[in-house]
Amino acid sequence: MYFCRKNNSSNFEGDKFNTWSFNFTGQTGRPYTAANSVFKLENIDVPIFIDRNNARLRPYHRLDFSWKVKYGKKLNRR
């Protein structure tokens, strides 16, 4: 089975006070093992697994954004 993950980061400095950052993360559906059936044993549900990695998660992506504002204090202020 094929699984792919992509990451990309970008940083921008607008001026001496502002910095922006973007981080994109995307991945295809990871495989996982889902139960084929379930039976009850003394009021407890017991799953039955026949095949490994028989299902996939949905593709996933997100974009993170940050904005850093720098400011300084003047030491000789009155």
PDB file of N, CA, C and O in Angstrom, residues 14-70:
ATOM      1  N   GLY A  14       8.318  41.083   6.445  1.00  0.00           N
ATOM      2  CA  GLY A  14       7.777  42.271   5.798  1.00  0.00           C
ATOM      3  C   GLY A  14       8.615  43.505   6.085  1.00  0.00           C
ATOM      4  O   GLY A  14       9.022  44.220   5.188  1.00  0.00           O
ATOM      5  N   ASP A  15       8.898  43.760   7.330  1.00  0.00           N
ATOM      6  CA  ASP A  15       9.772  44.842   7.744  1.00  0.00           C
ATOM      7  C   ASP A  15      10.430  44.414   9.049  1.00  0.00           C
ATOM      8  O   ASP A  15      10.375  43.240   9.406  1.00  0.00           O
ATOM      9  N   LYS A  16      11.047  45.348   9.782  1.00  0.00           N
ATOM     10  CA  LYS A  16      11.761  44.922  10.991  1.00  0.00           C
ATOM     11  C   LYS A  16      10.821  44.585  12.139  1.00  0.00           C
ATOM     12  O   LYS A  16      11.252  44.063  13.154  1.00  0.00           O
ATOM     13  N   PHE A  17       9.524  44.819  11.986  1.00  0.00           N
ATOM     14  CA  PHE A  17       8.564  44.550  13.047  1.00  0.00           C
ATOM     15  C   PHE A  17       7.661  43.336  12.785  1.00  0.00           C
ATOM     16  O   PHE A  17       7.099  42.788  13.711  1.00  0.00           O
ATOM     17  N   ASN A  18       7.480  42.917  11.533  1.00  0.00           N
ATOM     18  CA  ASN A  18       6.507  41.876  11.187  1.00  0.00           C
ATOM     19  C   ASN A  18       7.175  40.708  10.468  1.00  0.00           C
ATOM     20  O   ASN A  18       7.958  40.901   9.548  1.00  0.00           O
ATOM     21  N   THR A  19       6.804  39.501  10.892  1.00  0.00           N
ATOM     22  CA  THR A  19       7.252  38.272  10.247  1.00  0.00           C
ATOM     23  C   THR A  19       6.046  37.343  10.125  1.00  0.00           C
ATOM     24  O   THR A  19       5.311  37.146  11.086  1.00  0.00           O
ATOM     25  N   TRP A  20       5.849  36.779   8.927  1.00  0.00           N
ATOM     26  CA  TRP A  20       4.756  35.834   8.680  1.00  0.00           C
ATOM     27  C   TRP A  20       5.331  34.473   8.359  1.00  0.00           C
ATOM     28  O   TRP A  20       6.369  34.350   7.716  1.00  0.00           O
ATOM     29  N   SER A  21       4.630  33.440   8.769  1.00  0.00           N
ATOM     30  CA  SER A  21       5.067  32.079   8.499  1.00  0.00           C
ATOM     31  C   SER A  21       3.858  31.230   8.111  1.00  0.00           C
ATOM     32  O   SER A  21       2.795  31.338   8.720  1.00  0.00           O
ATOM     33  N   PHE A  22       4.044  30.389   7.081  1.00  0.00           N
ATOM     34  CA  PHE A  22       3.003  29.467   6.614  1.00  0.00           C
ATOM     35  C   PHE A  22       3.581  28.055   6.626  1.00  0.00           C
ATOM     36  O   PHE A  22       4.731  27.857   6.234  1.00  0.00           O
ATOM     37  N   ASN A  23       2.794  27.092   7.073  1.00  0.00           N
ATOM     38  CA  ASN A  23       3.220  25.695   7.064  1.00  0.00           C
ATOM     39  C   ASN A  23       2.067  24.854   6.529  1.00  0.00           C
ATOM     40  O   ASN A  23       0.987  24.832   7.120  1.00  0.00           O
ATOM     41  N   PHE A  24       2.298  24.183   5.399  1.00  0.00           N
ATOM     42  CA  PHE A  24       1.276  23.325   4.795  1.00  0.00           C
ATOM     43  C   PHE A  24       1.643  21.866   5.024  1.00  0.00           C
ATOM     44  O   PHE A  24       2.790  21.467   4.819  1.00  0.00           O
ATOM     45  N   THR A  25       0.679  21.073   5.465  1.00  0.00           N
ATOM     46  CA  THR A  25       0.860  19.641   5.662  1.00  0.00           C
ATOM     47  C   THR A  25      -0.259  18.918   4.930  1.00  0.00           C
ATOM     48  O   THR A  25      -1.431  19.254   5.089  1.00  0.00           O
ATOM     49  N   GLY A  26       0.096  17.920   4.132  1.00  0.00           N
ATOM     50  CA  GLY A  26      -0.894  17.109   3.431  1.00  0.00           C
ATOM     51  C   GLY A  26      -0.441  15.662   3.394  1.00  0.00           C
ATOM     52  O   GLY A  26       0.751  15.375   3.328  1.00  0.00           O
ATOM     53  N   GLN A  27      -1.378  14.755   3.477  1.00  0.00           N
ATOM     54  CA  GLN A  27      -1.036  13.337   3.388  1.00  0.00           C
ATOM     55  C   GLN A  27      -2.202  12.560   2.801  1.00  0.00           C
ATOM     56  O   GLN A  27      -3.350  12.931   2.960  1.00  0.00           O
ATOM     57  N   THR A  28      -1.858  11.496   2.109  1.00  0.00           N
ATOM     58  CA  THR A  28      -2.885  10.623   1.553  1.00  0.00           C
ATOM     59  C   THR A  28      -3.412   9.738   2.674  1.00  0.00           C
ATOM     60  O   THR A  28      -2.913   9.763   3.798  1.00  0.00           O
ATOM     61  N   GLY A  29      -4.418   8.959   2.378  1.00  0.00           N
ATOM     62  CA  GLY A  29      -5.048   8.142   3.405  1.00  0.00           C
ATOM     63  C   GLY A  29      -4.134   7.057   3.949  1.00  0.00           C
ATOM     64  O   GLY A  29      -3.656   6.214   3.201  1.00  0.00           O
ATOM     65  N   ARG A  30      -3.892   7.106   5.234  1.00  0.00           N
ATOM     66  CA  ARG A  30      -3.082   6.072   5.880  1.00  0.00           C
ATOM     67  C   ARG A  30      -3.903   4.801   6.029  1.00  0.00           C
ATOM     68  O   ARG A  30      -5.097   4.847   6.327  1.00  0.00           O
ATOM     69  N   PRO A  31      -3.298   3.649   5.862  1.00  0.00           N
ATOM     70  CA  PRO A  31      -4.035   2.401   6.051  1.00  0.00           C
ATOM     71  C   PRO A  31      -4.237   2.095   7.536  1.00  0.00           C
ATOM     72  O   PRO A  31      -3.409   2.448   8.368  1.00  0.00           O
ATOM     73  N   TYR A  32      -5.350   1.473   7.844  1.00  0.00           N
ATOM     74  CA  TYR A  32      -5.617   0.992   9.197  1.00  0.00           C
ATOM     75  C   TYR A  32      -6.429  -0.295   9.103  1.00  0.00           C
ATOM     76  O   TYR A  32      -6.964  -0.640   8.055  1.00  0.00           O
ATOM     77  N   THR A  33      -6.496  -1.001  10.208  1.00  0.00           N
ATOM     78  CA  THR A  33      -7.207  -2.276  10.240  1.00  0.00           C
ATOM     79  C   THR A  33      -8.571  -2.076  10.883  1.00  0.00           C
ATOM     80  O   THR A  33      -8.660  -1.699  12.056  1.00  0.00           O
ATOM     81  N   ALA A  34      -9.619  -2.312  10.125  1.00  0.00           N
ATOM     82  CA  ALA A  34     -10.986  -2.221  10.629  1.00  0.00           C
ATOM     83  C   ALA A  34     -11.490  -3.629  10.958  1.00  0.00           C
ATOM     84  O   ALA A  34     -11.113  -4.605  10.313  1.00  0.00           O
ATOM     85  N   ALA A  35     -12.337  -3.710  11.951  1.00  0.00           N
ATOM     86  CA  ALA A  35     -12.895  -5.007  12.344  1.00  0.00           C
ATOM     87  C   ALA A  35     -13.850  -5.505  11.257  1.00  0.00           C
ATOM     88  O   ALA A  35     -14.643  -4.748  10.710  1.00  0.00           O
ATOM     89  N   ASN A  36     -13.758  -6.797  10.942  1.00  0.00           N
ATOM     90  CA  ASN A  36     -14.644  -7.388   9.943  1.00  0.00           C
ATOM     91  C   ASN A  36     -16.010  -7.714  10.528  1.00  0.00           C
ATOM     92  O   ASN A  36     -17.019  -7.633   9.831  1.00  0.00           O
ATOM     93  N   SER A  37     -16.031  -8.101  11.787  1.00  0.00           N
ATOM     94  CA  SER A  37     -17.303  -8.352  12.461  1.00  0.00           C
ATOM     95  C   SER A  37     -17.062  -8.310  13.974  1.00  0.00           C
ATOM     96  O   SER A  37     -15.934  -8.206  14.438  1.00  0.00           O
ATOM     97  N   VAL A  38     -18.157  -8.407  14.711  1.00  0.00           N
ATOM     98  CA  VAL A  38     -18.099  -8.338  16.174  1.00  0.00           C
ATOM     99  C   VAL A  38     -19.037  -9.395  16.737  1.00  0.00           C
ATOM    100  O   VAL A  38     -20.123  -9.621  16.212  1.00  0.00           O
ATOM    101  N   PHE A  39     -18.602 -10.070  17.797  1.00  0.00           N
ATOM    102  CA  PHE A  39     -19.511 -10.978  18.494  1.00  0.00           C
ATOM    103  C   PHE A  39     -19.486 -10.664  19.977  1.00  0.00           C
ATOM    104  O   PHE A  39     -18.569 -10.041  20.493  1.00  0.00           O
ATOM    105  N   LYS A  40     -20.554 -11.078  20.678  1.00  0.00           N
ATOM    106  CA  LYS A  40     -20.664 -10.811  22.107  1.00  0.00           C
ATOM    107  C   LYS A  40     -20.208 -12.018  22.896  1.00  0.00           C
ATOM    108  O   LYS A  40     -20.555 -13.151  22.595  1.00  0.00           O
ATOM    109  N   LEU A  41     -19.425 -11.753  23.920  1.00  0.00           N
ATOM    110  CA  LEU A  41     -18.951 -12.787  24.826  1.00  0.00           C
ATOM    111  C   LEU A  41     -19.126 -12.256  26.233  1.00  0.00           C
ATOM    112  O   LEU A  41     -18.423 -11.345  26.652  1.00  0.00           O
ATOM    113  N   GLU A  42     -20.124 -12.780  26.934  1.00  0.00           N
ATOM    114  CA  GLU A  42     -20.447 -12.350  28.296  1.00  0.00           C
ATOM    115  C   GLU A  42     -20.643 -10.838  28.367  1.00  0.00           C
ATOM    116  O   GLU A  42     -20.021 -10.140  29.166  1.00  0.00           O
ATOM    117  N   ASN A  43     -21.495 -10.313  27.494  1.00  0.00           N
ATOM    118  CA  ASN A  43     -21.843  -8.887  27.407  1.00  0.00           C
ATOM    119  C   ASN A  43     -20.666  -7.985  27.069  1.00  0.00           C
ATOM    120  O   ASN A  43     -20.659  -6.807  27.402  1.00  0.00           O
ATOM    121  N   ILE A  44     -19.653  -8.517  26.425  1.00  0.00           N
ATOM    122  CA  ILE A  44     -18.513  -7.731  25.953  1.00  0.00           C
ATOM    123  C   ILE A  44     -18.422  -7.911  24.442  1.00  0.00           C
ATOM    124  O   ILE A  44     -18.441  -9.041  23.950  1.00  0.00           O
ATOM    125  N   ASP A  45     -18.347  -6.794  23.713  1.00  0.00           N
ATOM    126  CA  ASP A  45     -18.179  -6.856  22.258  1.00  0.00           C
ATOM    127  C   ASP A  45     -16.728  -7.184  21.932  1.00  0.00           C
ATOM    128  O   ASP A  45     -15.807  -6.469  22.325  1.00  0.00           O
ATOM    129  N   VAL A  46     -16.516  -8.281  21.188  1.00  0.00           N
ATOM    130  CA  VAL A  46     -15.173  -8.714  20.799  1.00  0.00           C
ATOM    131  C   VAL A  46     -15.060  -8.587  19.277  1.00  0.00           C
ATOM    132  O   VAL A  46     -15.794  -9.239  18.550  1.00  0.00           O
ATOM    133  N   PRO A  47     -14.137  -7.744  18.779  1.00  0.00           N
ATOM    134  CA  PRO A  47     -14.000  -7.601  17.334  1.00  0.00           C
ATOM    135  C   PRO A  47     -13.228  -8.768  16.720  1.00  0.00           C
ATOM    136  O   PRO A  47     -12.383  -9.386  17.364  1.00  0.00           O
ATOM    137  N   ILE A  48     -13.536  -9.057  15.457  1.00  0.00           N
ATOM    138  CA  ILE A  48     -12.829 -10.091  14.704  1.00  0.00           C
ATOM    139  C   ILE A  48     -12.091  -9.404  13.551  1.00  0.00           C
ATOM    140  O   ILE A  48     -12.695  -8.702  12.743  1.00  0.00           O
ATOM    141  N   PHE A  49     -10.777  -9.616  13.508  1.00  0.00           N
ATOM    142  CA  PHE A  49      -9.941  -9.038  12.457  1.00  0.00           C
ATOM    143  C   PHE A  49      -9.453 -10.152  11.549  1.00  0.00           C
ATOM    144  O   PHE A  49      -8.828 -11.103  12.001  1.00  0.00           O
ATOM    145  N   ILE A  50      -9.722 -10.042  10.237  1.00  0.00           N
ATOM    146  CA  ILE A  50      -9.292 -11.055   9.285  1.00  0.00           C
ATOM    147  C   ILE A  50      -8.116 -10.530   8.454  1.00  0.00           C
ATOM    148  O   ILE A  50      -7.095 -11.189   8.341  1.00  0.00           O
ATOM    149  N   ASP A  51      -8.259  -9.349   7.876  1.00  0.00           N
ATOM    150  CA  ASP A  51      -7.209  -8.762   7.035  1.00  0.00           C
ATOM    151  C   ASP A  51      -6.574  -7.571   7.737  1.00  0.00           C
ATOM    152  O   ASP A  51      -7.251  -6.828   8.453  1.00  0.00           O
ATOM    153  N   ARG A  52      -5.272  -7.382   7.512  1.00  0.00           N
ATOM    154  CA  ARG A  52      -4.584  -6.190   8.015  1.00  0.00           C
ATOM    155  C   ARG A  52      -4.677  -5.089   6.972  1.00  0.00           C
ATOM    156  O   ARG A  52      -4.673  -5.344   5.769  1.00  0.00           O
ATOM    157  N   ASN A  53      -4.738  -3.856   7.453  1.00  0.00           N
ATOM    158  CA  ASN A  53      -4.758  -2.681   6.581  1.00  0.00           C
ATOM    159  C   ASN A  53      -5.824  -2.777   5.494  1.00  0.00           C
ATOM    160  O   ASN A  53      -5.577  -2.527   4.324  1.00  0.00           O
ATOM    161  N   ASN A  54      -7.037  -3.123   5.899  1.00  0.00           N
ATOM    162  CA  ASN A  54      -8.112  -3.323   4.932  1.00  0.00           C
ATOM    163  C   ASN A  54      -8.928  -2.051   4.676  1.00  0.00           C
ATOM    164  O   ASN A  54      -9.884  -2.081   3.918  1.00  0.00           O
ATOM    165  N   ALA A  55      -8.555  -0.930   5.283  1.00  0.00           N
ATOM    166  CA  ALA A  55      -9.268   0.332   5.063  1.00  0.00           C
ATOM    167  C   ALA A  55      -8.262   1.482   5.101  1.00  0.00           C
ATOM    168  O   ALA A  55      -7.119   1.307   5.525  1.00  0.00           O
ATOM    169  N   ARG A  56      -8.695   2.650   4.632  1.00  0.00           N
ATOM    170  CA  ARG A  56      -7.814   3.824   4.617  1.00  0.00           C
ATOM    171  C   ARG A  56      -8.530   5.017   5.240  1.00  0.00           C
ATOM    172  O   ARG A  56      -9.744   5.178   5.088  1.00  0.00           O
ATOM    173  N   LEU A  57      -7.748   5.870   5.917  1.00  0.00           N
ATOM    174  CA  LEU A  57      -8.277   7.129   6.398  1.00  0.00           C
ATOM    175  C   LEU A  57      -8.457   8.077   5.213  1.00  0.00           C
ATOM    176  O   LEU A  57      -7.834   7.903   4.170  1.00  0.00           O
ATOM    177  N   ARG A  58      -9.296   9.075   5.396  1.00  0.00           N
ATOM    178  CA  ARG A  58      -9.491  10.063   4.337  1.00  0.00           C
ATOM    179  C   ARG A  58      -8.222  10.899   4.169  1.00  0.00           C
ATOM    180  O   ARG A  58      -7.486  11.100   5.132  1.00  0.00           O
ATOM    181  N   PRO A  59      -7.960  11.406   2.976  1.00  0.00           N
ATOM    182  CA  PRO A  59      -6.808  12.303   2.804  1.00  0.00           C
ATOM    183  C   PRO A  59      -6.936  13.516   3.734  1.00  0.00           C
ATOM    184  O   PRO A  59      -8.040  13.982   4.024  1.00  0.00           O
ATOM    185  N   TYR A  60      -5.790  14.011   4.190  1.00  0.00           N
ATOM    186  CA  TYR A  60      -5.754  15.034   5.220  1.00  0.00           C
ATOM    187  C   TYR A  60      -4.851  16.176   4.766  1.00  0.00           C
ATOM    188  O   TYR A  60      -3.796  15.942   4.170  1.00  0.00           O
ATOM    189  N   HIS A  61      -5.263  17.410   5.030  1.00  0.00           N
ATOM    190  CA  HIS A  61      -4.407  18.559   4.765  1.00  0.00           C
ATOM    191  C   HIS A  61      -4.765  19.692   5.724  1.00  0.00           C
ATOM    192  O   HIS A  61      -5.884  19.759   6.242  1.00  0.00           O
ATOM    193  N   ARG A  62      -3.767  20.555   5.967  1.00  0.00           N
ATOM    194  CA  ARG A  62      -4.011  21.735   6.785  1.00  0.00           C
ATOM    195  C   ARG A  62      -2.968  22.794   6.460  1.00  0.00           C
ATOM    196  O   ARG A  62      -1.881  22.496   5.983  1.00  0.00           O
ATOM    197  N   LEU A  63      -3.320  24.052   6.722  1.00  0.00           N
ATOM    198  CA  LEU A  63      -2.432  25.180   6.515  1.00  0.00           C
ATOM    199  C   LEU A  63      -2.368  25.969   7.818  1.00  0.00           C
ATOM    200  O   LEU A  63      -3.397  26.461   8.296  1.00  0.00           O
ATOM    201  N   ASP A  64      -1.177  26.059   8.401  1.00  0.00           N
ATOM    202  CA  ASP A  64      -0.967  26.827   9.624  1.00  0.00           C
ATOM    203  C   ASP A  64      -0.386  28.182   9.261  1.00  0.00           C
ATOM    204  O   ASP A  64       0.445  28.293   8.359  1.00  0.00           O
ATOM    205  N   PHE A  65      -0.799  29.213   9.980  1.00  0.00           N
ATOM    206  CA  PHE A  65      -0.358  30.568   9.723  1.00  0.00           C
ATOM    207  C   PHE A  65       0.062  31.205  11.034  1.00  0.00           C
ATOM    208  O   PHE A  65      -0.606  31.032  12.062  1.00  0.00           O
ATOM    209  N   SER A  66       1.184  31.913  11.026  1.00  0.00           N
ATOM    210  CA  SER A  66       1.591  32.653  12.220  1.00  0.00           C
ATOM    211  C   SER A  66       2.083  34.029  11.813  1.00  0.00           C
ATOM    212  O   SER A  66       2.625  34.218  10.727  1.00  0.00           O
ATOM    213  N   TRP A  67       1.880  34.981  12.704  1.00  0.00           N
ATOM    214  CA  TRP A  67       2.298  36.357  12.490  1.00  0.00           C
ATOM    215  C   TRP A  67       2.984  36.825  13.749  1.00  0.00           C
ATOM    216  O   TRP A  67       2.373  36.880  14.811  1.00  0.00           O
ATOM    217  N   LYS A  68       4.268  37.111  13.645  1.00  0.00           N
ATOM    218  CA  LYS A  68       5.045  37.558  14.792  1.00  0.00           C
ATOM    219  C   LYS A  68       5.277  39.055  14.675  1.00  0.00           C
ATOM    220  O   LYS A  68       5.766  39.541  13.660  1.00  0.00           O
ATOM    221  N   VAL A  69       4.915  39.796  15.724  1.00  0.00           N
ATOM    222  CA  VAL A  69       5.109  41.240  15.769  1.00  0.00           C
ATOM    223  C   VAL A  69       6.175  41.521  16.820  1.00  0.00           C
ATOM    224  O   VAL A  69       6.025  41.145  17.978  1.00  0.00           O
ATOM    225  N   LYS A  70       7.258  42.177  16.387  1.00  0.00           N
ATOM    226  CA  LYS A  70       8.334  42.528  17.306  1.00  0.00           C
ATOM    227  C   LYS A  70       8.186  43.988  17.704  1.00  0.00           C
ATOM    228  O   LYS A  70       7.869  44.840  16.889  1.00  0.00           O
TER     229      LYS A  70
END
